[in-house]
mmCIF file of N, CA and C in Angstrom:
data_model
loop_
_atom_site.group_PDB
_atom_site.id
_atom_site.type_symbol
_atom_site.label_atom_id
_atom_site.label_comp_id
_atom_site.label_asym_id
_atom_site.label_seq_id
_atom_site.Cartn_x
_atom_site.Cartn_y
_atom_site.Cartn_z
ATOM 1 N N MET A 7 -3.178 2.710 19.770
ATOM 2 C CA MET A 7 -2.887 3.976 19.136
ATOM 3 C C MET A 7 -3.403 5.096 20.015
ATOM 4 N N SER A 8 -2.749 6.221 19.958
ATOM 5 C CA SER A 8 -3.201 7.346 20.756
ATOM 6 C C SER A 8 -4.527 7.855 20.217
ATOM 7 N N SER A 9 -5.290 8.568 21.062
ATOM 8 C CA SER A 9 -6.645 8.963 20.696
ATOM 9 C C SER A 9 -6.686 9.861 19.471
ATOM 10 N N ASP A 10 -5.692 10.727 19.262
ATOM 11 C CA ASP A 10 -5.707 11.596 18.094
ATOM 12 C C ASP A 10 -5.431 10.833 16.798
ATOM 13 N N LEU A 11 -4.968 9.594 16.893
ATOM 14 C CA LEU A 11 -4.710 8.766 15.718
ATOM 15 C C LEU A 11 -5.739 7.650 15.560
ATOM 16 N N SER A 12 -6.791 7.681 16.371
ATOM 17 C CA SER A 12 -7.751 6.573 16.382
ATOM 18 C C SER A 12 -8.439 6.362 15.043
ATOM 19 N N THR A 13 -8.565 7.401 14.241
ATOM 20 C CA THR A 13 -9.252 7.240 12.960
ATOM 21 C C THR A 13 -8.370 6.590 11.897
ATOM 22 N N THR A 14 -7.099 6.366 12.194
ATOM 23 C CA THR A 14 -6.251 5.711 11.196
ATOM 24 C C THR A 14 -6.713 4.285 10.917
ATOM 25 N N ASP A 15 -7.234 3.604 11.929
ATOM 26 C CA ASP A 15 -7.717 2.230 11.721
ATOM 27 C C ASP A 15 -8.823 2.178 10.683
ATOM 28 N N SER A 16 -9.800 3.079 10.767
ATOM 29 C CA SER A 16 -10.899 3.059 9.795
ATOM 30 C C SER A 16 -10.398 3.447 8.407
ATOM 31 N N PHE A 17 -9.427 4.364 8.344
ATOM 32 C CA PHE A 17 -8.847 4.719 7.053
ATOM 33 C C PHE A 17 -8.148 3.505 6.440
ATOM 34 N N LEU A 18 -7.334 2.822 7.232
ATOM 35 C CA LEU A 18 -6.598 1.663 6.728
ATOM 36 C C LEU A 18 -7.536 0.549 6.280
ATOM 37 N N ASP A 19 -8.634 0.365 7.002
ATOM 38 C CA ASP A 19 -9.639 -0.628 6.590
ATOM 39 C C ASP A 19 -10.248 -0.253 5.241
ATOM 40 N N ALA A 20 -10.589 1.027 5.068
ATOM 41 C CA ALA A 20 -11.174 1.489 3.801
ATOM 42 C C ALA A 20 -10.180 1.335 2.654
ATOM 43 N N TRP A 21 -8.918 1.667 2.928
ATOM 44 C CA TRP A 21 -7.872 1.537 1.905
ATOM 45 C C TRP A 21 -7.703 0.066 1.493
ATOM 46 N N ALA A 22 -7.580 -0.834 2.464
ATOM 47 C CA ALA A 22 -7.391 -2.252 2.160
ATOM 48 C C ALA A 22 -8.606 -2.825 1.425
ATOM 49 N N SER A 23 -9.800 -2.398 1.809
ATOM 50 C CA SER A 23 -11.016 -2.870 1.132
ATOM 51 C C SER A 23 -11.055 -2.413 -0.321
ATOM 52 N N ALA A 24 -10.670 -1.160 -0.573
ATOM 53 C CA ALA A 24 -10.650 -0.633 -1.944
ATOM 54 C C ALA A 24 -9.614 -1.365 -2.787
ATOM 55 N N GLU A 25 -8.446 -1.660 -2.194
ATOM 56 C CA GLU A 25 -7.418 -2.410 -2.924
ATOM 57 C C GLU A 25 -7.922 -3.809 -3.262
ATOM 58 N N LEU A 26 -8.478 -4.519 -2.277
ATOM 59 C CA LEU A 26 -8.980 -5.871 -2.507
ATOM 60 C C LEU A 26 -10.045 -5.896 -3.599
ATOM 61 N N ALA A 27 -10.937 -4.913 -3.574
ATOM 62 C CA ALA A 27 -12.029 -4.865 -4.553
ATOM 63 C C ALA A 27 -11.572 -4.368 -5.921
ATOM 64 N N GLY A 28 -10.349 -3.835 -6.006
ATOM 65 C CA GLY A 28 -9.900 -3.260 -7.280
ATOM 66 C C GLY A 28 -10.720 -2.049 -7.649
ATOM 67 N N ASP A 29 -11.153 -1.305 -6.639
ATOM 68 C CA ASP A 29 -12.089 -0.197 -6.818
ATOM 69 C C ASP A 29 -11.354 1.143 -6.852
ATOM 70 N N ALA A 30 -10.934 1.550 -8.039
ATOM 71 C CA ALA A 30 -10.207 2.809 -8.193
ATOM 72 C C ALA A 30 -11.053 4.001 -7.766
ATOM 73 N N ALA A 31 -12.370 3.948 -7.981
ATOM 74 C CA ALA A 31 -13.247 5.059 -7.585
ATOM 75 C C ALA A 31 -13.275 5.219 -6.068
ATOM 76 N N ALA A 32 -13.242 4.113 -5.326
ATOM 77 C CA ALA A 32 -13.208 4.188 -3.862
ATOM 78 C C ALA A 32 -11.819 4.576 -3.366
ATOM 79 N N LEU A 33 -10.790 4.196 -4.080
ATOM 80 C CA LEU A 33 -9.412 4.488 -3.693
ATOM 81 C C LEU A 33 -9.032 5.939 -3.967
ATOM 82 N N GLU A 34 -9.567 6.499 -5.023
ATOM 83 C CA GLU A 34 -9.184 7.852 -5.449
ATOM 84 C C GLU A 34 -9.269 8.907 -4.346
ATOM 85 N N PRO A 35 -10.377 9.018 -3.596
ATOM 86 C CA PRO A 35 -10.421 10.058 -2.556
ATOM 87 C C PRO A 35 -9.518 9.770 -1.352
ATOM 88 N N LEU A 36 -8.975 8.564 -1.270
ATOM 89 C CA LEU A 36 -8.078 8.215 -0.174
ATOM 90 C C LEU A 36 -6.632 8.616 -0.454
ATOM 91 N N LEU A 37 -6.330 8.919 -1.719
ATOM 92 C CA LEU A 37 -4.967 9.266 -2.114
ATOM 93 C C LEU A 37 -4.801 10.777 -2.213
ATOM 94 N N HIS A 38 -3.759 11.287 -1.613
ATOM 95 C CA HIS A 38 -3.414 12.702 -1.700
ATOM 96 C C HIS A 38 -3.070 13.050 -3.145
ATOM 97 N N GLU A 39 -3.277 14.281 -3.533
ATOM 98 C CA GLU A 39 -2.982 14.712 -4.899
ATOM 99 C C GLU A 39 -1.511 14.518 -5.262
ATOM 100 N N ARG A 40 -0.619 14.567 -4.278
ATOM 101 C CA ARG A 40 0.817 14.428 -4.528
ATOM 102 C C ARG A 40 1.321 13.026 -4.153
ATOM 103 N N PHE A 41 0.436 12.063 -4.119
ATOM 104 C CA PHE A 41 0.761 10.670 -3.776
ATOM 105 C C PHE A 41 1.882 10.121 -4.661
ATOM 106 N N ARG A 42 2.770 9.330 -4.046
ATOM 107 C CA ARG A 42 3.796 8.580 -4.756
ATOM 108 C C ARG A 42 3.927 7.206 -4.110
ATOM 109 N N ALA A 43 4.186 6.212 -4.941
ATOM 110 C CA ALA A 43 4.401 4.852 -4.453
ATOM 111 C C ALA A 43 5.745 4.355 -4.938
ATOM 112 N N VAL A 44 6.413 3.594 -4.062
ATOM 113 C CA VAL A 44 7.633 2.886 -4.426
ATOM 114 C C VAL A 44 7.309 1.409 -4.311
ATOM 115 N N GLY A 45 7.397 0.710 -5.417
ATOM 116 C CA GLY A 45 7.080 -0.713 -5.431
ATOM 117 C C GLY A 45 8.203 -1.551 -4.860
ATOM 118 N N PRO A 46 7.965 -2.844 -4.670
ATOM 119 C CA PRO A 46 8.940 -3.725 -4.022
ATOM 120 C C PRO A 46 10.235 -3.910 -4.805
ATOM 121 N N PHE A 47 10.229 -3.560 -6.086
ATOM 122 C CA PHE A 47 11.449 -3.669 -6.888
ATOM 123 C C PHE A 47 11.956 -2.297 -7.317
ATOM 124 N N GLY A 48 11.494 -1.238 -6.623
ATOM 125 C CA GLY A 48 12.015 0.098 -6.838
ATOM 126 C C GLY A 48 11.293 0.962 -7.847
ATOM 127 N N PHE A 49 10.278 0.446 -8.526
ATOM 128 C CA PHE A 49 9.575 1.280 -9.493
ATOM 129 C C PHE A 49 8.759 2.349 -8.765
ATOM 130 N N LEU A 50 8.535 3.475 -9.432
ATOM 131 C CA LEU A 50 7.775 4.600 -8.878
ATOM 132 C C LEU A 50 6.471 4.771 -9.642
ATOM 133 N N LEU A 51 5.398 5.014 -8.908
ATOM 134 C CA LEU A 51 4.101 5.295 -9.518
ATOM 135 C C LEU A 51 3.530 6.569 -8.907
ATOM 136 N N ASP A 52 2.968 7.433 -9.755
ATOM 137 C CA ASP A 52 2.260 8.595 -9.236
ATOM 138 C C ASP A 52 0.800 8.216 -8.989
ATOM 139 N N ARG A 53 0.013 9.152 -8.549
ATOM 140 C CA ARG A 53 -1.384 8.888 -8.174
ATOM 141 C C ARG A 53 -2.175 8.271 -9.327
ATOM 142 N N GLU A 54 -2.078 8.855 -10.512
ATOM 143 C CA GLU A 54 -2.840 8.354 -11.660
ATOM 144 C C GLU A 54 -2.407 6.944 -12.051
ATOM 145 N N GLN A 55 -1.097 6.689 -12.024
ATOM 146 C CA GLN A 55 -0.594 5.354 -12.352
ATOM 147 C C GLN A 55 -1.043 4.324 -11.324
ATOM 148 N N TRP A 56 -1.061 4.716 -10.042
ATOM 149 C CA TRP A 56 -1.500 3.803 -8.987
ATOM 150 C C TRP A 56 -2.967 3.430 -9.189
ATOM 151 N N LEU A 57 -3.795 4.412 -9.496
ATOM 152 C CA LEU A 57 -5.219 4.157 -9.707
ATOM 153 C C LEU A 57 -5.460 3.325 -10.971
ATOM 154 N N LYS A 58 -4.610 3.470 -11.963
ATOM 155 C CA LYS A 58 -4.779 2.788 -13.247
ATOM 156 C C LYS A 58 -4.365 1.309 -13.200
ATOM 157 N N ARG A 59 -3.718 0.882 -12.102
ATOM 158 C CA ARG A 59 -3.259 -0.512 -12.008
ATOM 159 C C ARG A 59 -4.386 -1.510 -12.247
ATOM 160 N N PHE A 60 -5.564 -1.217 -11.738
ATOM 161 C CA PHE A 60 -6.693 -2.146 -11.874
ATOM 162 C C PHE A 60 -7.162 -2.236 -13.319
ATOM 163 N N ALA A 61 -7.262 -1.096 -13.997
ATOM 164 C CA ALA A 61 -7.657 -1.098 -15.411
ATOM 165 C C ALA A 61 -6.600 -1.793 -16.266
ATOM 166 N N ASP A 62 -5.343 -1.768 -15.806
ATOM 167 C CA ASP A 62 -4.249 -2.404 -16.541
ATOM 168 C C ASP A 62 -4.113 -3.896 -16.251
ATOM 169 N N GLY A 63 -4.968 -4.441 -15.382
ATOM 170 C CA GLY A 63 -4.971 -5.885 -15.187
ATOM 171 C C GLY A 63 -4.641 -6.382 -13.793
ATOM 172 N N LEU A 64 -4.531 -5.500 -12.797
ATOM 173 C CA LEU A 64 -4.289 -5.963 -11.434
ATOM 174 C C LEU A 64 -5.600 -6.439 -10.815
ATOM 175 N N ALA A 65 -5.582 -7.634 -10.249
ATOM 176 C CA ALA A 65 -6.755 -8.182 -9.561
ATOM 177 C C ALA A 65 -6.285 -8.991 -8.360
ATOM 178 N N TYR A 66 -6.846 -8.682 -7.211
ATOM 179 C CA TYR A 66 -6.517 -9.409 -5.985
ATOM 180 C C TYR A 66 -7.615 -10.414 -5.658
ATOM 181 N N SER A 67 -7.216 -11.602 -5.199
ATOM 182 C CA SER A 67 -8.174 -12.543 -4.630
ATOM 183 C C SER A 67 -8.110 -12.479 -3.105
ATOM 184 N N ALA A 68 -7.013 -11.917 -2.578
ATOM 185 C CA ALA A 68 -6.855 -11.688 -1.138
ATOM 186 C C ALA A 68 -5.939 -10.488 -0.957
ATOM 187 N N PHE A 69 -6.255 -9.656 0.033
ATOM 188 C CA PHE A 69 -5.438 -8.476 0.338
ATOM 189 C C PHE A 69 -5.718 -8.086 1.775
ATOM 190 N N SER A 70 -4.662 -7.979 2.572
ATOM 191 C CA SER A 70 -4.844 -7.533 3.957
ATOM 192 C C SER A 70 -3.649 -6.685 4.369
ATOM 193 N N PHE A 71 -3.897 -5.824 5.338
ATOM 194 C CA PHE A 71 -2.848 -4.993 5.918
ATOM 195 C C PHE A 71 -2.990 -5.055 7.423
ATOM 196 N N SER A 72 -1.865 -5.253 8.098
ATOM 197 C CA SER A 72 -1.872 -5.188 9.560
ATOM 198 C C SER A 72 -0.689 -4.338 10.000
ATOM 199 N N ALA A 73 -0.972 -3.423 10.928
ATOM 200 C CA ALA A 73 0.085 -2.563 11.449
ATOM 201 C C ALA A 73 1.022 -3.384 12.318
ATOM 202 N N ASP A 74 2.317 -3.188 12.142
ATOM 203 C CA ASP A 74 3.316 -3.911 12.920
ATOM 204 C C ASP A 74 3.751 -3.135 14.154
ATOM 205 N N GLU A 75 3.434 -1.861 14.169
ATOM 206 C CA GLU A 75 3.726 -1.031 15.332
ATOM 207 C C GLU A 75 2.737 0.117 15.360
ATOM 208 N N GLU A 76 2.713 0.836 16.463
ATOM 209 C CA GLU A 76 1.776 1.935 16.635
ATOM 210 C C GLU A 76 2.078 3.058 15.645
ATOM 211 N N ALA A 77 1.026 3.663 15.114
ATOM 212 C CA ALA A 77 1.195 4.812 14.223
ATOM 213 C C ALA A 77 1.864 5.942 14.985
ATOM 214 N N ARG A 78 2.700 6.714 14.271
ATOM 215 C CA ARG A 78 3.377 7.850 14.899
ATOM 216 C C ARG A 78 3.153 9.089 14.051
ATOM 217 N N GLU A 79 2.882 10.197 14.731
ATOM 218 C CA GLU A 79 2.689 11.479 14.062
ATOM 219 C C GLU A 79 3.942 12.313 14.258
ATOM 220 N N VAL A 80 4.462 12.840 13.144
ATOM 221 C CA VAL A 80 5.638 13.695 13.188
ATOM 222 C C VAL A 80 5.381 14.869 12.239
ATOM 223 N N GLY A 81 5.283 16.067 12.796
ATOM 224 C CA GLY A 81 5.143 17.264 11.969
ATOM 225 C C GLY A 81 3.961 17.250 11.022
ATOM 226 N N GLY A 82 2.835 16.740 11.456
ATOM 227 C CA GLY A 82 1.642 16.729 10.614
ATOM 228 C C GLY A 82 1.512 15.544 9.682
ATOM 229 N N VAL A 83 2.475 14.640 9.704
ATOM 230 C CA VAL A 83 2.411 13.428 8.887
ATOM 231 C C VAL A 83 2.382 12.241 9.833
ATOM 232 N N THR A 84 1.482 11.311 9.569
ATOM 233 C CA THR A 84 1.382 10.106 10.378
ATOM 234 C C THR A 84 1.991 8.942 9.602
ATOM 235 N N PHE A 85 2.869 8.217 10.269
ATOM 236 C CA PHE A 85 3.564 7.084 9.657
ATOM 237 C C PHE A 85 3.047 5.782 10.250
ATOM 238 N N VAL A 86 2.760 4.836 9.362
ATOM 239 C CA VAL A 86 2.302 3.514 9.771
ATOM 240 C C VAL A 86 3.185 2.493 9.061
ATOM 241 N N ILE A 87 3.758 1.581 9.832
ATOM 242 C CA ILE A 87 4.563 0.502 9.264
ATOM 243 C C ILE A 87 3.827 -0.797 9.537
ATOM 244 N N GLY A 88 3.665 -1.597 8.487
ATOM 245 C CA GLY A 88 2.925 -2.834 8.660
ATOM 246 C C GLY A 88 3.292 -3.875 7.629
ATOM 247 N N THR A 89 2.446 -4.891 7.570
ATOM 248 C CA THR A 89 2.621 -5.986 6.629
ATOM 249 C C THR A 89 1.404 -6.064 5.723
ATOM 250 N N GLN A 90 1.666 -6.110 4.437
ATOM 251 C CA GLN A 90 0.622 -6.300 3.431
ATOM 252 C C GLN A 90 0.782 -7.711 2.893
ATOM 253 N N GLN A 91 -0.294 -8.498 2.963
ATOM 254 C CA GLN A 91 -0.288 -9.839 2.393
ATOM 255 C C GLN A 91 -1.298 -9.855 1.270
ATOM 256 N N GLN A 92 -0.916 -10.447 0.165
ATOM 257 C CA GLN A 92 -1.795 -10.423 -0.999
ATOM 258 C C GLN A 92 -1.657 -11.678 -1.842
ATOM 259 N N GLN A 93 -2.727 -11.959 -2.556
ATOM 260 C CA GLN A 93 -2.745 -12.974 -3.598
ATOM 261 C C GLN A 93 -3.457 -12.332 -4.768
ATOM 262 N N GLY A 94 -2.873 -12.465 -5.939
ATOM 263 C CA GLY A 94 -3.507 -11.866 -7.098
ATOM 264 C C GLY A 94 -2.680 -12.037 -8.342
ATOM 265 N N THR A 95 -3.107 -11.335 -9.377
ATOM 266 C CA THR A 95 -2.412 -11.372 -10.658
ATOM 267 C C THR A 95 -2.342 -9.961 -11.239
ATOM 268 N N TYR A 96 -1.321 -9.748 -12.038
ATOM 269 C CA TYR A 96 -1.194 -8.518 -12.819
ATOM 270 C C TYR A 96 -0.795 -8.936 -14.220
ATOM 271 N N GLN A 97 -1.679 -8.686 -15.156
ATOM 272 C CA GLN A 97 -1.466 -9.044 -16.558
ATOM 273 C C GLN A 97 -1.036 -10.502 -16.700
ATOM 274 N N GLY A 98 -1.713 -11.375 -15.949
ATOM 275 C CA GLY A 98 -1.466 -12.807 -16.037
ATOM 276 C C GLY A 98 -0.328 -13.339 -15.187
ATOM 277 N N HIS A 99 0.389 -12.473 -14.494
ATOM 278 C CA HIS A 99 1.507 -12.894 -13.635
ATOM 279 C C HIS A 99 1.085 -12.835 -12.175
ATOM 280 N N ARG A 100 1.474 -13.835 -11.397
ATOM 281 C CA ARG A 100 1.145 -13.883 -9.967
ATOM 282 C C ARG A 100 1.815 -12.731 -9.229
ATOM 283 N N THR A 101 1.084 -12.175 -8.267
ATOM 284 C CA THR A 101 1.617 -11.091 -7.432
ATOM 285 C C THR A 101 1.540 -11.465 -5.956
ATOM 286 N N ASP A 102 1.476 -12.749 -5.671
ATOM 287 C CA ASP A 102 1.349 -13.217 -4.294
ATOM 288 C C ASP A 102 2.573 -12.809 -3.484
ATOM 289 N N GLY A 103 2.349 -12.510 -2.209
ATOM 290 C CA GLY A 103 3.486 -12.236 -1.356
ATOM 291 C C GLY A 103 3.117 -11.526 -0.081
ATOM 292 N N ALA A 104 4.118 -11.384 0.748
ATOM 293 C CA ALA A 104 4.019 -10.604 1.981
ATOM 294 C C ALA A 104 5.039 -9.482 1.858
ATOM 295 N N PHE A 105 4.600 -8.268 2.122
ATOM 296 C CA PHE A 105 5.438 -7.093 1.929
ATOM 297 C C PHE A 105 5.465 -6.256 3.197
ATOM 298 N N ARG A 106 6.632 -5.714 3.519
ATOM 299 C CA ARG A 106 6.735 -4.687 4.548
ATOM 300 C C ARG A 106 6.278 -3.402 3.868
ATOM 301 N N VAL A 107 5.390 -2.680 4.537
ATOM 302 C CA VAL A 107 4.815 -1.479 3.940
ATOM 303 C C VAL A 107 4.977 -0.312 4.899
ATOM 304 N N SER A 108 5.469 0.791 4.369
ATOM 305 C CA SER A 108 5.518 2.043 5.113
ATOM 306 C C SER A 108 4.532 3.000 4.454
ATOM 307 N N LEU A 109 3.603 3.514 5.250
ATOM 308 C CA LEU A 109 2.584 4.435 4.759
ATOM 309 C C LEU A 109 2.784 5.800 5.394
ATOM 310 N N ALA A 110 2.590 6.850 4.616
ATOM 311 C CA ALA A 110 2.618 8.218 5.128
ATOM 312 C C ALA A 110 1.240 8.822 4.878
ATOM 313 N N LEU A 111 0.571 9.236 5.965
ATOM 314 C CA LEU A 111 -0.781 9.789 5.895
ATOM 315 C C LEU A 111 -0.756 11.241 6.347
ATOM 316 N N THR A 112 -1.641 12.034 5.786
ATOM 317 C CA THR A 112 -1.772 13.418 6.207
ATOM 318 C C THR A 112 -3.241 13.798 6.211
ATOM 319 N N GLY A 113 -3.557 14.886 6.922
ATOM 320 C CA GLY A 113 -4.901 15.443 6.864
ATOM 321 C C GLY A 113 -5.901 14.871 7.828
ATOM 322 N N GLY A 114 -5.446 14.191 8.904
ATOM 323 C CA GLY A 114 -6.398 13.599 9.835
ATOM 324 C C GLY A 114 -7.326 14.630 10.443
ATOM 325 N N PRO A 115 -8.559 14.277 10.742
ATOM 326 C CA PRO A 115 -9.111 12.923 10.685
ATOM 327 C C PRO A 115 -9.588 12.498 9.296
ATOM 328 N N GLN A 116 -9.531 13.391 8.312
ATOM 329 C CA GLN A 116 -9.883 13.028 6.932
ATOM 330 C C GLN A 116 -8.593 12.630 6.219
ATOM 331 N N TRP A 117 -8.074 11.475 6.572
ATOM 332 C CA TRP A 117 -6.760 11.037 6.112
ATOM 333 C C TRP A 117 -6.671 10.913 4.604
ATOM 334 N N ARG A 118 -5.479 11.188 4.097
ATOM 335 C CA ARG A 118 -5.129 10.941 2.699
ATOM 336 C C ARG A 118 -3.759 10.278 2.706
ATOM 337 N N LEU A 119 -3.612 9.293 1.857
ATOM 338 C CA LEU A 119 -2.341 8.576 1.732
ATOM 339 C C LEU A 119 -1.423 9.378 0.817
ATOM 340 N N VAL A 120 -0.300 9.837 1.364
ATOM 341 C CA VAL A 120 0.667 10.636 0.611
ATOM 342 C C VAL A 120 1.700 9.734 -0.049
ATOM 343 N N GLY A 121 2.077 8.667 0.650
ATOM 344 C CA GLY A 121 3.105 7.803 0.103
ATOM 345 C C GLY A 121 3.024 6.406 0.656
ATOM 346 N N ILE A 122 3.480 5.481 -0.164
ATOM 347 C CA ILE A 122 3.566 4.081 0.226
ATOM 348 C C ILE A 122 4.883 3.538 -0.314
ATOM 349 N N HIS A 123 5.559 2.756 0.508
ATOM 350 C CA HIS A 123 6.808 2.130 0.092
ATOM 351 C C HIS A 123 6.710 0.655 0.468
ATOM 352 N N LEU A 124 6.797 -0.207 -0.526
ATOM 353 C CA LEU A 124 6.709 -1.647 -0.312
ATOM 354 C C LEU A 124 8.083 -2.285 -0.473
ATOM 355 N N SER A 125 8.373 -3.247 0.382
ATOM 356 C CA SER A 125 9.581 -4.058 0.220
ATOM 357 C C SER A 125 9.221 -5.502 0.547
ATOM 358 N N LEU A 126 9.957 -6.412 -0.040
ATOM 359 C CA LEU A 126 9.697 -7.831 0.191
ATOM 360 C C LEU A 126 10.027 -8.199 1.626
ATOM 361 N N ARG A 127 9.152 -8.964 2.265
ATOM 362 C CA ARG A 127 9.438 -9.452 3.618
ATOM 363 C C ARG A 127 10.528 -10.512 3.578
ATOM 364 N N THR A 128 10.509 -11.341 2.542
ATOM 365 C CA THR A 128 11.506 -12.392 2.356
ATOM 366 C C THR A 128 12.090 -12.222 0.969
ATOM 367 N N PRO A 129 13.400 -12.052 0.855
ATOM 368 C CA PRO A 129 14.000 -11.909 -0.470
ATOM 369 C C PRO A 129 13.714 -13.126 -1.335
ATOM 370 N N PRO A 130 13.528 -12.911 -2.626
ATOM 371 C CA PRO A 130 13.308 -14.055 -3.512
ATOM 372 C C PRO A 130 14.552 -14.924 -3.570
ATOM 373 N N THR A 131 14.347 -16.210 -3.767
ATOM 374 C CA THR A 131 15.488 -17.111 -3.901
ATOM 375 C C THR A 131 15.905 -17.139 -5.362
ATOM 376 N N SER A 132 17.175 -17.293 -5.569
ATOM 377 C CA SER A 132 17.664 -17.373 -6.948
ATOM 378 C C SER A 132 17.322 -18.757 -7.497
ATOM 379 N N PRO A 133 17.185 -18.887 -8.801
ATOM 380 C CA PRO A 133 16.809 -20.181 -9.391
ATOM 381 C C PRO A 133 17.743 -21.320 -8.992
ATOM 382 N N GLU A 134 19.024 -21.042 -8.833
ATOM 383 C CA GLU A 134 19.952 -22.123 -8.475
ATOM 384 C C GLU A 134 19.816 -22.563 -7.028
ATOM 385 N N ARG A 135 19.143 -21.781 -6.187
ATOM 386 C CA ARG A 135 18.963 -22.148 -4.770
ATOM 387 C C ARG A 135 17.626 -22.820 -4.498
ATOM 388 N N GLN A 136 16.737 -22.798 -5.436
ATOM 389 C CA GLN A 136 15.420 -23.381 -5.197
ATOM 390 C C GLN A 136 15.532 -24.882 -5.119
ATOM 391 N N PRO A 137 14.742 -25.498 -4.198
ATOM 392 C CA PRO A 137 14.790 -26.964 -4.048
ATOM 393 C C PRO A 137 14.241 -27.677 -5.264
#
């Protein structure tokens, strides 16, 4: 990563650690006030809804993020594309998977996550195709 983007690594580590721990208090200052998330099936969450996921029953036993390409800054917004791998449950349902993740950060070096968009790395198989 270029030197002006060097602090993105520490931000991403803090973000992934807060997600793994289910720590909304640690995650809150990392999210921009106008944060929006697009989930892997198209649902939208605002900042408060994203933070409330843990209180609503989201728990990870594993969570990691790795950048798939170098971060790029365009017009004051830094974009990071990577892979999020997770194991966990939400209200008793498994949430395991690998997701392509696009992150939009602003405010460096005091980064804030403005947006996240998750998509499935591998499309789910239909019940009739499963072995």
